CSV table of C-alpha atoms and ligand atoms in Angstrom, one decimal:
chain,number,residue,atom,x,y,z
A,105,UNK,CA,0.1,-0.1,0.4
A,106,UNK,CA,2.8,2.5,0.7
A,107,UNK,CA,5.7,4.0,-1.6
A,108,UNK,CA,9.2,3.6,-0.7
A,109,UNK,CA,10.7,6.8,0.6
A,110,UNK,CA,13.4,8.0,-0.8
A,111,UNK,CA,16.4,8.6,1.3
A,112,UNK,CA,16.8,12.5,2.2
A,113,UNK,CA,19.9,14.0,0.3
A,114,UNK,CA,22.5,15.5,3.4
A,115,UNK,CA,23.2,19.3,2.6
A,116,UNK,CA,26.0,19.5,5.0
A,117,UNK,CA,23.5,21.0,8.3
A,118,UNK,CA,21.3,18.1,8.0
A,119,UNK,CA,19.4,16.4,5.7
A,120,UNK,CA,16.5,18.4,3.7
A,121,UNK,CA,13.1,17.2,2.6
A,122,UNK,CA,10.6,18.7,0.4
A,123,UNK,CA,6.8,18.7,2.3
A,124,UNK,CA,5.6,19.3,-1.3
A,125,UNK,CA,7.1,15.5,-2.3
A,126,UNK,CA,4.4,13.3,-3.3
A,127,UNK,CA,5.7,10.8,-0.7
A,128,UNK,CA,5.6,13.3,2.1
A,129,UNK,CA,2.0,14.2,0.8
A,130,UNK,CA,0.8,10.6,1.0
A,131,UNK,CA,0.8,7.9,2.7
A,132,UNK,CA,4.4,7.3,3.3
A,133,UNK,CA,4.6,10.5,5.2
A,134,UNK,CA,5.6,8.4,8.2
A,135,UNK,CA,7.9,6.3,6.8
A,136,UNK,CA,9.6,9.1,5.2
A,137,UNK,CA,9.6,11.2,8.8
A,138,UNK,CA,11.1,7.6,10.2
A,139,UNK,CA,14.1,7.5,7.8
A,140,UNK,CA,14.9,11.1,9.0
A,141,UNK,CA,14.2,11.1,12.7
A,142,UNK,CA,16.2,7.4,13.0
A,143,UNK,CA,18.9,8.9,11.2
A,144,UNK,CA,22.3,10.3,12.8
A,145,UNK,CA,21.0,14.1,13.0
A,146,UNK,CA,17.1,14.0,14.2
A,147,UNK,CA,16.6,17.6,12.6
A,148,UNK,CA,15.5,17.8,8.8
A,149,UNK,CA,15.2,20.9,7.1
A,150,UNK,CA,12.7,21.8,5.1
A,151,UNK,CA,12.5,23.9,1.5
A,152,UNK,CA,11.5,26.6,3.7
A,153,UNK,CA,14.7,26.8,5.2
A,154,UNK,CA,12.9,25.6,8.9
A,155,UNK,CA,14.6,22.9,11.0
A,156,UNK,CA,11.8,20.5,11.8
A,157,UNK,CA,12.4,19.0,15.3
A,158,UNK,CA,11.5,15.0,14.8
A,159,UNK,CA,11.6,13.4,17.9
A,160,UNK,CA,8.8,13.7,21.1
A,161,UNK,CA,11.4,14.8,23.7
A,162,UNK,CA,12.4,17.6,21.5
A,163,UNK,CA,9.2,18.7,20.2
A,164,UNK,CA,8.3,18.8,23.8
A,165,UNK,CA,10.8,20.5,25.3
A,166,UNK,CA,10.3,23.7,22.7
A,167,UNK,CA,6.7,23.6,23.6
A,168,UNK,CA,7.1,23.9,26.9
A,169,UNK,CA,9.8,26.9,27.3
A,170,UNK,CA,7.9,30.2,25.4
A,171,UNK,CA,10.7,32.1,26.3
A,172,UNK,CA,13.5,29.9,24.9
A,173,UNK,CA,11.3,29.6,21.9
A,174,UNK,CA,8.6,32.2,20.4
A,175,UNK,CA,5.8,31.9,18.3
A,176,UNK,CA,6.5,33.6,14.7
A,177,UNK,CA,3.7,35.8,14.3
A,178,UNK,CA,2.8,36.0,10.5
A,179,UNK,CA,5.8,33.2,9.8
A,180,UNK,CA,4.0,30.9,7.9
A,181,UNK,CA,2.8,33.7,5.6
A,182,UNK,CA,5.7,35.2,5.2
A,183,UNK,CA,7.5,31.9,4.4
A,184,UNK,CA,4.9,31.3,1.9
A,185,UNK,CA,5.8,34.5,0.0
A,186,UNK,CA,2.9,36.5,2.3
A,187,UNK,CA,4.3,39.7,3.0
A,188,UNK,CA,1.1,41.5,3.0
A,189,UNK,CA,-2.3,40.9,2.1
A,190,UNK,CA,-5.4,39.1,3.8
A,191,UNK,CA,-3.8,36.0,4.1
A,192,UNK,CA,-0.7,37.9,6.0
A,193,UNK,CA,-3.5,40.2,8.0
A,194,UNK,CA,-5.0,36.9,9.6
A,195,UNK,CA,-2.0,35.3,10.6
A,196,UNK,CA,-0.8,38.5,12.2
A,197,UNK,CA,-4.0,38.6,14.4
A,198,UNK,CA,-4.2,35.2,14.9
A,199,UNK,CA,-4.2,34.0,18.7
A,200,UNK,CA,-1.9,30.6,18.0
A,201,UNK,CA,0.7,32.7,16.5
A,202,UNK,CA,0.8,35.5,19.5
A,203,UNK,CA,3.2,35.9,22.0
A,204,UNK,CA,2.7,36.8,25.6
A,205,UNK,CA,1.2,39.4,26.8
A,206,UNK,CA,-1.8,39.5,23.7
A,207,UNK,CA,-1.4,35.9,23.6
A,208,UNK,CA,-2.7,35.8,27.6
A,209,UNK,CA,-5.3,38.2,26.7
A,210,UNK,CA,-6.5,36.7,23.7
A,211,UNK,CA,-6.7,33.6,25.4
A,212,UNK,CA,-8.7,35.0,28.2
A,213,UNK,CA,-11.4,36.0,26.4
A,214,UNK,CA,-12.3,32.8,24.7
A,215,UNK,CA,-11.7,30.8,28.4
A,216,UNK,CA,-15.0,29.6,28.2
A,217,UNK,CA,-14.5,27.1,25.7
A,218,UNK,CA,-13.2,24.5,28.2
A,219,UNK,CA,-13.9,20.8,29.5
A,220,UNK,CA,-17.4,22.4,31.4
A,221,UNK,CA,-18.6,23.8,27.8
A,222,UNK,CA,-17.8,20.6,25.9
A,223,UNK,CA,-19.9,18.3,28.4
A,224,UNK,CA,-22.5,20.8,27.8
A,225,UNK,CA,-22.1,20.5,24.3
A,226,UNK,CA,-22.2,16.3,24.2
A,227,UNK,CA,-25.9,16.3,23.7
A,228,UNK,CA,-26.0,18.4,20.9
A,229,UNK,CA,-23.3,17.2,19.2
A,230,UNK,CA,-25.4,13.7,19.4
A,231,UNK,CA,-28.1,14.7,18.0
A,232,UNK,CA,-25.9,16.4,15.2
A,233,UNK,CA,-24.2,12.9,14.5
A,234,UNK,CA,-27.3,11.2,14.3
A,235,UNK,CA,-28.8,13.6,12.0
A,236,UNK,CA,-25.6,13.0,9.7
A,237,UNK,CA,-26.3,9.3,9.8
A,238,UNK,CA,-30.1,9.8,8.8
A,239,UNK,CA,-28.9,10.6,5.7
A,240,UNK,CA,-26.4,8.2,4.4
A,241,UNK,CA,-27.6,5.4,2.2
A,242,UNK,CA,-29.1,2.5,3.6
A,243,UNK,CA,-26.8,0.1,1.7
A,244,UNK,CA,-24.6,1.9,-0.4
A,245,UNK,CA,-21.3,4.3,-1.0
A,246,UNK,CA,-20.8,7.5,0.8
A,247,UNK,CA,-18.3,10.2,0.9
A,248,UNK,CA,-17.7,10.1,4.9
A,249,UNK,CA,-15.2,13.3,4.8
A,250,UNK,CA,-18.4,15.1,3.7
A,251,UNK,CA,-21.2,13.5,4.5
A,252,UNK,CA,-20.1,13.5,8.2
A,253,UNK,CA,-16.4,13.9,9.4
A,254,UNK,CA,-16.3,17.5,8.2
A,255,UNK,CA,-19.9,18.8,8.6
A,256,UNK,CA,-19.7,17.6,12.6
A,257,UNK,CA,-17.4,20.1,13.5
A,258,UNK,CA,-18.6,22.4,11.2
A,259,UNK,CA,-21.6,22.6,13.1
A,260,UNK,CA,-20.6,22.3,16.1
A,261,UNK,CA,-18.2,25.4,15.8
A,262,UNK,CA,-20.9,27.4,14.5
A,263,UNK,CA,-23.1,26.7,16.8
A,264,UNK,CA,-20.5,27.4,19.7
A,265,UNK,CA,-20.3,31.1,17.9
A,266,UNK,CA,-23.9,31.1,17.4
A,267,UNK,CA,-23.4,31.3,13.7
A,268,UNK,CA,-26.6,29.9,11.4
A,269,UNK,CA,-26.3,26.3,10.0
A,270,UNK,CA,-27.1,28.2,6.5
A,271,UNK,CA,-24.0,29.5,6.6
A,272,UNK,CA,-21.9,26.0,6.8
A,273,UNK,CA,-21.5,25.4,2.9
A,274,UNK,CA,-19.9,28.6,2.3
A,275,UNK,CA,-17.6,28.1,5.4
A,276,UNK,CA,-16.8,24.6,3.8
A,277,UNK,CA,-16.2,26.1,0.7
A,278,UNK,CA,-13.8,28.4,1.9
A,279,UNK,CA,-11.7,26.7,4.6
A,280,UNK,CA,-9.5,24.2,3.0
A,281,UNK,CA,-8.3,26.9,0.9
A,282,UNK,CA,-7.3,29.4,3.8
A,283,UNK,CA,-3.7,28.4,4.8
A,284,UNK,CA,-2.1,27.3,1.7
A,285,UNK,CA,1.3,24.7,2.1
A,286,UNK,CA,3.0,25.9,-1.0
A,287,UNK,CA,3.1,29.6,-2.2
A,288,UNK,CA,1.5,28.6,-5.5
A,289,UNK,CA,-1.3,28.4,-3.1
A,290,UNK,CA,-1.2,32.1,-1.9
A,291,UNK,CA,-3.3,34.0,-4.2
A,292,UNK,CA,-6.2,31.6,-3.9
A,293,UNK,CA,-5.9,32.2,0.0
A,294,UNK,CA,-5.8,35.8,0.0
A,295,UNK,CA,-8.9,35.8,-2.2
A,296,UNK,CA,-10.5,33.6,0.5
A,297,UNK,CA,-9.2,35.3,3.4
A,298,UNK,CA,-11.0,38.8,2.2
A,299,UNK,CA,-13.8,36.9,2.3
A,300,UNK,CA,-13.6,35.3,5.5
A,301,UNK,CA,-12.5,38.6,7.1
A,302,UNK,CA,-15.9,40.3,5.3
A,303,UNK,CA,-17.9,37.5,6.6
A,304,UNK,CA,-16.3,37.5,10.2
A,305,UNK,CA,-17.1,41.4,10.6
A,306,UNK,CA,-20.5,41.4,9.1
A,307,UNK,CA,-21.7,38.4,11.8
A,308,UNK,CA,-19.8,40.3,14.4
A,309,UNK,CA,-21.8,44.0,13.6
A,310,UNK,CA,-25.2,41.5,13.3
A,311,UNK,CA,-24.6,40.6,16.7
A,312,UNK,CA,-23.1,43.7,18.4
A,313,UNK,CA,-26.4,45.1,17.5
A,314,UNK,CA,-28.5,41.8,18.7
A,315,UNK,CA,-26.5,40.6,21.3
A,316,UNK,CA,-27.0,37.0,22.9
A,317,UNK,CA,-26.5,35.3,26.4
A,318,UNK,CA,-25.2,32.0,25.6
A,319,UNK,CA,-22.9,32.7,22.6
A,320,UNK,CA,-19.3,32.4,22.1
A,321,UNK,CA,-19.3,35.3,19.7
A,322,UNK,CA,-21.2,38.0,22.0
A,323,UNK,CA,-18.6,36.6,24.4
A,324,UNK,CA,-16.1,37.7,22.4
A,325,UNK,CA,-17.6,41.1,21.3
A,326,UNK,CA,-17.9,42.7,25.1
A,327,UNK,CA,-14.1,41.4,25.5
A,328,UNK,CA,-13.6,44.0,22.7
A,329,UNK,CA,-15.4,46.3,24.3
A,330,UNK,CA,-13.8,46.0,27.4
A,331,UNK,CA,-10.7,46.6,25.9
A,332,UNK,CA,-9.0,43.0,26.2
A,333,UNK,CA,-8.7,42.4,22.9
A,334,UNK,CA,-9.0,44.7,19.5
A,335,UNK,CA,-11.0,44.7,16.9
A,336,UNK,CA,-8.3,43.3,14.8
A,337,UNK,CA,-7.8,40.7,17.1
A,338,UNK,CA,-12.1,40.3,17.1
A,339,UNK,CA,-12.4,39.0,13.6
A,340,UNK,CA,-8.9,37.4,13.7
A,341,UNK,CA,-10.1,35.2,16.6
A,342,UNK,CA,-13.5,34.4,15.3
A,343,UNK,CA,-11.8,33.4,11.5
A,344,UNK,CA,-9.7,31.1,13.3
A,345,UNK,CA,-12.0,29.7,15.7
A,346,UNK,CA,-14.2,28.5,12.7
A,347,UNK,CA,-11.2,27.1,11.3
A,348,UNK,CA,-9.3,25.7,13.6
A,349,UNK,CA,-12.7,24.2,15.3
A,350,UNK,CA,-13.2,22.2,12.2
A,351,UNK,CA,-10.5,21.7,9.5
A,352,UNK,CA,-8.5,19.7,12.8
A,353,UNK,CA,-11.4,17.9,14.0
A,354,UNK,CA,-12.2,16.8,10.6
A,355,UNK,CA,-8.8,15.5,9.8
A,356,UNK,CA,-8.3,13.5,12.7
A,357,UNK,CA,-12.0,11.7,12.6
A,358,UNK,CA,-11.3,11.0,8.7
A,359,UNK,CA,-8.0,9.9,8.6
A,360,UNK,CA,-8.8,8.2,12.1
A,361,UNK,CA,-12.1,6.2,10.9
A,362,UNK,CA,-9.4,5.0,7.6
A,363,UNK,CA,-7.2,3.8,10.1
A,364,UNK,CA,-9.8,1.9,11.7
A,365,UNK,CA,-10.5,0.0,8.9
A,366,UNK,CA,-7.5,-0.5,7.5
A,367,UNK,CA,-5.9,-2.0,10.4
A,368,UNK,CA,-7.5,-5.4,11.5
A,369,UNK,CA,-10.4,-5.8,13.9
A,370,UNK,CA,-10.1,-2.3,15.3
A,371,UNK,CA,-13.6,-1.3,14.0
A,372,UNK,CA,-15.1,-5.0,15.1
A,373,UNK,CA,-13.2,-4.5,18.6
A,374,UNK,CA,-15.1,-0.6,18.6
A,375,UNK,CA,-18.2,-2.2,17.2
A,376,UNK,CA,-17.8,-4.8,20.5
A,377,UNK,CA,-17.1,-2.4,23.1
A,378,UNK,CA,-18.0,1.0,22.8
A,379,UNK,CA,-16.5,2.1,25.9
A,380,UNK,CA,-13.4,1.6,24.0
A,381,UNK,CA,-14.4,5.2,21.9
A,382,UNK,CA,-12.2,7.5,24.1
A,383,UNK,CA,-9.2,5.6,23.9
A,384,UNK,CA,-9.6,5.1,20.1
A,385,UNK,CA,-10.6,8.6,19.4
A,386,UNK,CA,-6.8,9.7,21.3
A,387,UNK,CA,-5.3,6.4,19.3
A,388,UNK,CA,-6.4,8.5,16.0
A,389,UNK,CA,-5.1,11.9,17.3
A,390,UNK,CA,-1.7,10.3,17.7
A,391,UNK,CA,-1.8,8.3,14.5
A,392,UNK,CA,-1.7,11.2,12.1
A,393,UNK,CA,-1.5,14.7,13.3
A,394,UNK,CA,-4.4,16.5,12.0
A,395,UNK,CA,-2.6,19.8,12.8
A,396,UNK,CA,1.2,18.3,11.9
A,397,UNK,CA,3.8,20.8,12.4
A,398,UNK,CA,3.8,24.2,14.3
A,399,UNK,CA,6.6,27.0,14.0
A,400,UNK,CA,8.5,28.8,16.6
A,401,UNK,CA,11.5,30.8,16.4
A,402,UNK,CA,14.2,30.2,18.6
A,403,UNK,CA,16.0,32.5,21.0
A,404,UNK,CA,19.1,31.2,22.5
A,405,UNK,CA,20.7,28.1,21.2
A,406,UNK,CA,19.6,24.7,21.4
A,407,UNK,CA,21.2,21.1,21.9
A,408,UNK,CA,19.3,18.8,19.6
A,409,UNK,CA,21.3,15.6,19.3
A,410,UNK,CA,24.3,16.7,18.7
A,411,UNK,CA,23.9,19.8,17.1
A,412,UNK,CA,23.2,23.1,18.3
A,413,UNK,CA,20.1,25.0,16.7
A,414,UNK,CA,21.6,29.0,17.4
A,415,UNK,CA,19.3,31.5,18.3
A,416,UNK,CA,17.1,33.1,15.8
A,417,UNK,CA,16.7,29.7,14.5
A,418,UNK,CA,13.3,29.1,13.0
A,419,UNK,CA,12.0,25.5,14.1
A,420,UNK,CA,8.9,23.4,12.4
A,421,UNK,CA,7.7,21.3,15.8
A,422,UNK,CA,7.0,17.9,13.5
A,423,UNK,CA,4.0,16.4,15.5
A,424,UNK,CA,3.5,14.0,13.1
A,425,UNK,CA,7.0,12.5,13.9
A,426,UNK,CA,6.9,13.4,17.4
A,427,UNK,CA,3.6,10.9,17.7
A,428,UNK,CA,5.4,8.2,16.1
A,429,UNK,CA,8.7,8.2,18.4
A,430,UNK,CA,9.4,4.4,19.3
A,431,UNK,CA,11.1,6.3,22.4
A,432,UNK,CA,7.4,7.1,23.9
A,433,UNK,CA,5.4,5.1,22.0
A,434,UNK,CA,6.0,0.9,21.9
A,435,UNK,CA,5.3,-0.4,18.2
A,436,UNK,CA,4.4,3.2,16.9
A,437,UNK,CA,3.4,2.3,13.7
A,438,UNK,CA,0.7,-0.1,15.1
A,439,UNK,CA,-2.8,1.2,14.9
A,440,UNK,CA,-4.0,0.2,18.4
A,441,UNK,CA,-7.0,1.2,19.9
A,442,UNK,CA,-6.4,-0.2,23.5
A,443,UNK,CA,-2.7,1.4,23.7
A,444,UNK,CA,-2.1,2.5,27.2
A,445,UNK,CA,-0.3,5.6,26.1
A,446,UNK,CA,-1.8,7.3,23.1
A,447,UNK,CA,-2.9,10.2,25.1
A,448,UNK,CA,0.3,11.2,25.5
A,449,UNK,CA,0.4,12.3,21.7
A,450,UNK,CA,1.3,16.2,21.2
A,451,UNK,CA,-1.2,16.9,18.5
A,452,UNK,CA,-3.2,19.3,20.8
A,453,UNK,CA,0.3,20.7,21.6
A,454,UNK,CA,1.6,21.4,25.4
A,455,UNK,CA,2.5,24.6,27.1
A,456,UNK,CA,1.0,27.9,27.3
A,457,UNK,CA,-0.5,27.3,23.2
A,458,UNK,CA,-2.3,23.9,24.1
A,459,UNK,CA,-5.2,23.8,21.9
A,460,UNK,CA,-8.1,26.0,23.5
A,461,UNK,CA,-10.9,23.0,22.0
A,462,UNK,CA,-9.0,19.7,22.8
A,463,UNK,CA,-11.9,19.1,25.1
A,464,UNK,CA,-14.7,20.0,22.8
A,465,UNK,CA,-12.4,17.7,20.2
A,466,UNK,CA,-12.1,14.8,23.2
A,467,UNK,CA,-16.0,15.0,23.5
A,468,UNK,CA,-16.9,15.2,19.8
A,469,UNK,CA,-15.0,12.3,18.5
A,470,UNK,CA,-15.9,9.3,20.5
A,471,UNK,CA,-19.7,11.0,20.3
A,472,UNK,CA,-19.1,10.6,16.6
A,473,UNK,CA,-17.6,6.9,16.8
A,474,UNK,CA,-20.0,6.0,19.2
A,475,UNK,CA,-22.7,7.3,17.1
A,476,UNK,CA,-21.3,5.2,14.0
A,477,UNK,CA,-20.8,2.0,15.3
A,478,UNK,CA,-24.4,2.0,17.2
A,479,UNK,CA,-26.2,3.3,13.7
A,480,UNK,CA,-24.0,1.3,10.9
A,481,UNK,CA,-24.3,-2.2,10.5
A,482,UNK,CA,-21.5,-2.3,8.4
A,483,UNK,CA,-18.7,-0.2,7.5
A,484,UNK,CA,-15.5,-0.6,4.9
A,485,UNK,CA,-13.7,0.9,2.5
A,486,UNK,CA,-15.3,1.3,-0.7
A,487,UNK,CA,-11.6,3.0,-2.6
A,488,UNK,CA,-8.2,4.1,-1.0
A,489,UNK,CA,-8.8,7.9,-0.8
A,490,UNK,CA,-6.3,10.8,-1.7
A,491,UNK,CA,-4.9,13.4,0.9
A,492,UNK,CA,-6.0,17.1,0.4
A,493,UNK,CA,-3.4,19.4,-0.5
A,494,UNK,CA,-3.4,21.8,2.1
A,495,UNK,CA,-1.7,22.8,5.3
A,496,UNK,CA,-4.3,20.3,7.5
A,497,UNK,CA,-3.5,16.0,7.5
A,498,UNK,CA,-7.1,15.3,5.3
A,499,UNK,CA,-8.5,13.5,3.0
A,500,UNK,CA,-10.3,15.2,-0.3
A,501,UNK,CA,-12.8,12.7,0.3
A,502,UNK,CA,-13.0,9.2,2.0
A,503,UNK,CA,-15.9,6.6,0.3
A,504,UNK,CA,-16.9,4.7,2.1
A,505,UNK,CA,-20.0,1.2,2.0
A,506,UNK,CA,-22.3,1.7,4.8
A,507,UNK,CA,-25.3,-0.2,5.2
A,508,UNK,CA,-27.2,1.2,8.2
A,509,UNK,CA,-29.2,-1.2,10.8
A,510,UNK,CA,-32.7,-0.5,10.4
A,511,UNK,CA,-33.4,-1.6,14.0
A,512,UNK,CA,-31.3,1.6,15.3
A,513,UNK,CA,-33.0,4.0,12.8
A,514,UNK,CA,-34.5,6.9,14.7
B,298,HEM,C1,-8.4,17.1,16.5
B,298,HEM,C2,-9.0,18.2,16.8
B,298,HEM,C3,-7.6,19.6,16.9
B,298,HEM,C4,-6.1,19.6,16.9
B,298,HEM,C5,-5.7,18.2,16.4
B,298,HEM,C6,-5.9,20.5,17.2
B,298,HEM,C7,-4.6,21.4,17.1
B,298,HEM,C8,-3.9,22.1,17.8
B,298,HEM,C9,-2.5,22.5,17.8
B,298,HEM,C10,-1.7,21.9,17.7
B,298,HEM,C11,-2.4,23.6,18.9
B,298,HEM,C12,-1.4,24.2,19.3
B,298,HEM,C13,-0.6,25.6,18.6
B,298,HEM,C14,0.8,25.5,19.0
B,298,HEM,O1,0.9,25.4,20.2
B,298,HEM,O2,1.4,26.8,18.1
B,298,HEM,C15,-3.8,24.6,18.5
B,298,HEM,C16,-4.1,25.5,19.2
B,298,HEM,C17,-5.3,25.8,19.0
B,298,HEM,N1,-6.9,25.3,18.9
B,298,HEM,FE1,-6.6,23.7,18.4
B,298,HEM,N2,-6.9,21.5,17.6
B,298,HEM,C18,-8.0,20.8,17.4
B,298,HEM,C19,-9.3,21.3,17.8
B,298,HEM,C20,-10.1,22.4,17.7
B,298,HEM,C21,-11.0,22.8,18.2
B,298,HEM,C22,-12.6,22.1,18.3
B,298,HEM,C23,-11.0,24.1,18.5
B,298,HEM,C24,-11.9,25.5,18.6
B,298,HEM,C25,-13.0,25.1,19.4
B,298,HEM,C26,-9.4,24.7,18.3
B,298,HEM,C27,-9.0,25.8,18.7
B,298,HEM,C28,-7.9,26.1,18.8
B,298,HEM,C29,-7.1,27.6,19.3
B,298,HEM,C30,-7.9,28.6,19.7
B,298,HEM,C31,-6.0,27.4,19.5
B,298,HEM,C32,-5.0,28.5,19.7
B,298,HEM,C33,-5.0,28.4,21.4
B,298,HEM,C34,-3.3,29.6,21.8
B,298,HEM,O3,-2.6,29.8,21.1
B,298,HEM,O4,-3.4,29.6,22.7
B,298,HEM,N3,-8.6,23.6,18.2
B,298,HEM,N4,-4.8,23.6,18.3
């Protein structure tokens, strides 16, 4: 099923790799990274000159030292050649790339996204998951990405922000194009980011004139009124939440279900014991990091293996590789929903930027799995999927055979 990865070339510094290499973009990503991670230098340079840290403990220690490694602001946009324009503007104000004190203020504005909120959302998530399965054919082929994995998290995040379900299709069309992985994607990303901002600002103004008691958008507007966040930070946060809230969960669900269906007995185990759903979700998150890498700039010299990375080096914390580090995960390339330490994955990051939405995803993913095993009599792969070329790890589509269980129809 997988291609053999070509060996990276040595450029004096250490190995170099091209993230656009079809092998890296496709199913061979993990073999490709293992070759690099287990080589003599556990660092690989990408085509943008960023040093990818590949081992778990290196990645974790950089995450945990927000003074020794700071965020890069619009660094990703700049690396793609966007030094101004809508993509650059969004990236400049996005919470995820800020440092304290702006980061602290912006994070405070969304502190209501927490485990308590996630538990409160559970019945709504379950209802939405059932509604989506209601639309499946009783016996036929369905694209699980669009019919389920993508739509469920979009509905959840739109619901949290109090945005109408009727905007879902538009958001679904923009999102995969908003954050490109290659410079060629920038012009389209600029167009989409301009539209996204216009959309966010229009919804903010609507809500400002008709505030609600119970939605995150109203909370964010209050935070701006109090002076905690700026006007730019407000629209950028709305856009970040919409994107971060579903592209990630959607990718993790789709690549995880695929892993479940292509590894012997995993789906069957879950079917016979749905209480395994929480563990299965963590293993899915470990298996293929949906947000594959996070950038930082080093502010002091760091020892990585026997190399020194100097202050000023731009690093990419490669979560995909860290999650398969055999120093932490026994038999890392086995997909095992009963793995005892899958929760140690780094897919949500760790430290001050740890994913705000992790509690939501950790409620949403097990619910999604339980609804699927409960409602489906049969689920199998109809064809091998191809990967989306964007930043997030996701399939273009995931075509599966489904047969719904008529006894479980609602
Ligand atoms: C499987 C699902 C998800 C994955 C894999 C994921 C991944 C991540 C990662 C790796 C970070 C850390 C960034 C860094 O350290 O540079 C992050 C941050 C963030 N995530 Fe998630 N995320 C997921 C779901 C969500 C959801 C559902 C939401 C919103 C409800 C969300 C909102 C955010 C926000 C706002 C941040 C920025 C936090 C900060 O910078 O302080 N994410 N996410």
